[in-house]
Short mmCIF file of C-alpha atoms in Angstrom, two decimals:
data_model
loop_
_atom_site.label_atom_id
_atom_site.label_comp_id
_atom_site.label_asym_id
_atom_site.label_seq_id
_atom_site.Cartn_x
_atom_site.Cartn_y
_atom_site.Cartn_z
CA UNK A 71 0.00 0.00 0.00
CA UNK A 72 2.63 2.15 1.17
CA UNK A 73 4.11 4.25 -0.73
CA UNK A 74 1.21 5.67 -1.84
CA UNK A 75 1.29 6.70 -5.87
CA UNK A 76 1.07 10.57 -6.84
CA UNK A 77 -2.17 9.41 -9.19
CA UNK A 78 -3.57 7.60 -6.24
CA UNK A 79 -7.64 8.02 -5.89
CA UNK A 80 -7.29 8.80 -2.38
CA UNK A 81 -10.48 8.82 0.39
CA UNK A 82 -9.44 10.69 3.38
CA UNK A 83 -11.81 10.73 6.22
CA UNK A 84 -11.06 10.62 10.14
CA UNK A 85 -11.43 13.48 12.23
CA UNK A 86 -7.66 14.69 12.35
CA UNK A 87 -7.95 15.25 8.51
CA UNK A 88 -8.19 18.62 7.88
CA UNK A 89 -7.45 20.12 11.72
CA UNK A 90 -4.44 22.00 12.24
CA UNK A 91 -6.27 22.51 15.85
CA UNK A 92 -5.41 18.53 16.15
CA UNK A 93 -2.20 18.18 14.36
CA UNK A 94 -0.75 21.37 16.93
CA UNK A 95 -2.08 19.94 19.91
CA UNK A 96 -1.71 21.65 23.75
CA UNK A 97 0.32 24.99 24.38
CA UNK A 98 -0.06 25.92 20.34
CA UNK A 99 -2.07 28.81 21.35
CA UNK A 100 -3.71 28.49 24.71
CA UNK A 101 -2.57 25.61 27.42
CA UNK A 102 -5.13 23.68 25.62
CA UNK A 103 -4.69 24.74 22.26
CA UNK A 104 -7.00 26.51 20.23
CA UNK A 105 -10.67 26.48 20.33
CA UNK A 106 -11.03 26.03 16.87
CA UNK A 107 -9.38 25.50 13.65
CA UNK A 108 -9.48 29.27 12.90
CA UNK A 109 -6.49 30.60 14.75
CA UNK A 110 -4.74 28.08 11.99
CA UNK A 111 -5.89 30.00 8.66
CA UNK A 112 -2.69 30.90 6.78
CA UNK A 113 -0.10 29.18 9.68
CA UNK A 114 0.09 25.63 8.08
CA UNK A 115 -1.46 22.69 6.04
CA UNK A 116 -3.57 20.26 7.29
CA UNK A 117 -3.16 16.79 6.01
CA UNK A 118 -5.83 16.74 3.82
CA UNK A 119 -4.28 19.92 2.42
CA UNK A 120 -1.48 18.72 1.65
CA UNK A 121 -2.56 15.09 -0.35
CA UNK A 122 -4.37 17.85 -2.61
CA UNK A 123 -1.35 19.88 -2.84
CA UNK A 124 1.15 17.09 -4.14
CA UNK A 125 -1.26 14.28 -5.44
CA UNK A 126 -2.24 14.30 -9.08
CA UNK A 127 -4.83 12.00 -8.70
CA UNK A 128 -8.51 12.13 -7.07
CA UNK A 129 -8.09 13.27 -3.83
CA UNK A 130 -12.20 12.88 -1.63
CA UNK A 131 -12.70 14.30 1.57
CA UNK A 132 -15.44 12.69 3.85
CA UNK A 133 -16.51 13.02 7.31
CA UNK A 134 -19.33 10.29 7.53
CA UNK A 135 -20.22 7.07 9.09
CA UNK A 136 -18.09 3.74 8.08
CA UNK A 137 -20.71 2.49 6.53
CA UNK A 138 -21.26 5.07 4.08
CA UNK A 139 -17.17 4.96 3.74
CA UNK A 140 -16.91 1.65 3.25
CA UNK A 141 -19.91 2.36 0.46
CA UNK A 142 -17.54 4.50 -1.35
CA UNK A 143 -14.42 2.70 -0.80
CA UNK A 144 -14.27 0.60 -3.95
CA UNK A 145 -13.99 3.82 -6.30
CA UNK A 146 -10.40 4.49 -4.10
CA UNK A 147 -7.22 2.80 -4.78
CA UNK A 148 -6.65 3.90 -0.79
CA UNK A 149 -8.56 5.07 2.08
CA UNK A 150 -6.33 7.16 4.41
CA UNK A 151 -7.80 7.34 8.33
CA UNK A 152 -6.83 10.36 10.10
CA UNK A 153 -7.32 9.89 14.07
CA UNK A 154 -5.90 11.43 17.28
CA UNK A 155 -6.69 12.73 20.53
CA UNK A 156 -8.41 16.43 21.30
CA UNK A 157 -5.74 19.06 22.33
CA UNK A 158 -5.08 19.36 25.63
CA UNK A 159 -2.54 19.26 28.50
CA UNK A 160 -2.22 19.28 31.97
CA UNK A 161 -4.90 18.08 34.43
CA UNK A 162 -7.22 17.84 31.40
CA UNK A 163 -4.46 15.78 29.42
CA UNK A 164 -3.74 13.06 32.35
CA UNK A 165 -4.85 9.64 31.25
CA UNK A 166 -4.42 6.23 32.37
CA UNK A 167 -4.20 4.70 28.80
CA UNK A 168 -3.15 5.47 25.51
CA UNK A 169 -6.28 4.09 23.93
CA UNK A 170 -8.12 6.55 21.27
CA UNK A 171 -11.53 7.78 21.81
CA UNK A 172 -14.28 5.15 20.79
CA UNK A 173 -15.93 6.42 17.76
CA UNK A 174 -12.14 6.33 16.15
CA UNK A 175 -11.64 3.20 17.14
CA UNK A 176 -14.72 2.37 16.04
CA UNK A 177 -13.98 4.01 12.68
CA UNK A 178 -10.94 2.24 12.24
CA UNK A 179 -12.28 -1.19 13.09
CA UNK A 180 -14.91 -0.90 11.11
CA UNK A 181 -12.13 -0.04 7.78
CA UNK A 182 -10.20 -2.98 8.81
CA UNK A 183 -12.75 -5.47 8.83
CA UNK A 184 -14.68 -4.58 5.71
CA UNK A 185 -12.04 -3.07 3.31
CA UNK A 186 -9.03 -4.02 1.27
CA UNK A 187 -7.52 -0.71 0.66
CA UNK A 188 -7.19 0.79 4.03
#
């Protein structure tokens, strides 16, 4: 799968996709990070960005159930899953495990199970 063609029909999806707010995490602008992707415009690319700025090929953005990505997923040489956690650090940022929240990993498990180009 890896490395991934320049022509590559791509279907990115996961909810780290297109946030710089995500990808910057704690202390990038507050001790939580920003409040919203906004602060961001003009100070970077998110990775969605930046499959459409060097791919040649059909690059599809969806935020959507697994179902309906799995739906889709045949038209894609490659689905590429964006996850993480919130920003945040400190007292708000102490955990006990490393797992990610429960609709990504449902996400993800989901991709696994029912697709071959994940």
């Amino acid at each position: 799968m890896l490395p991934l063609s320049p022509s590559a029909k791509l279907l990115i999806t996961g909810p780290a996709s297109d946030s710089l707010r995500q990808l910057s995490g704690g202390w990038s602008y507050t001790w939580l990070g920003a409040p919203d992707d906004s602060y961001f415009s003009g100070r970077g690319i998110s990775i969605l960005s930046g499959f459409q700025k060097l791919s040649s090929g059909k690059i599809t953005h969806v935020d959507t159930s697994p179902e309906e990505i799995i739906a889709m997923s045949g038209d894609y040489d490659a689905i590429v899953v964006c996850v993480g956690e919130e920003p945040y650090t400190e007292f708000e940022g102490d955990i006990n495990n490393m797992y990610l929240p429960s609709s990504q990993l449902k996400l993800l498990d989901t991709l696994i199970e029912q697709s071959n180009n994940l």
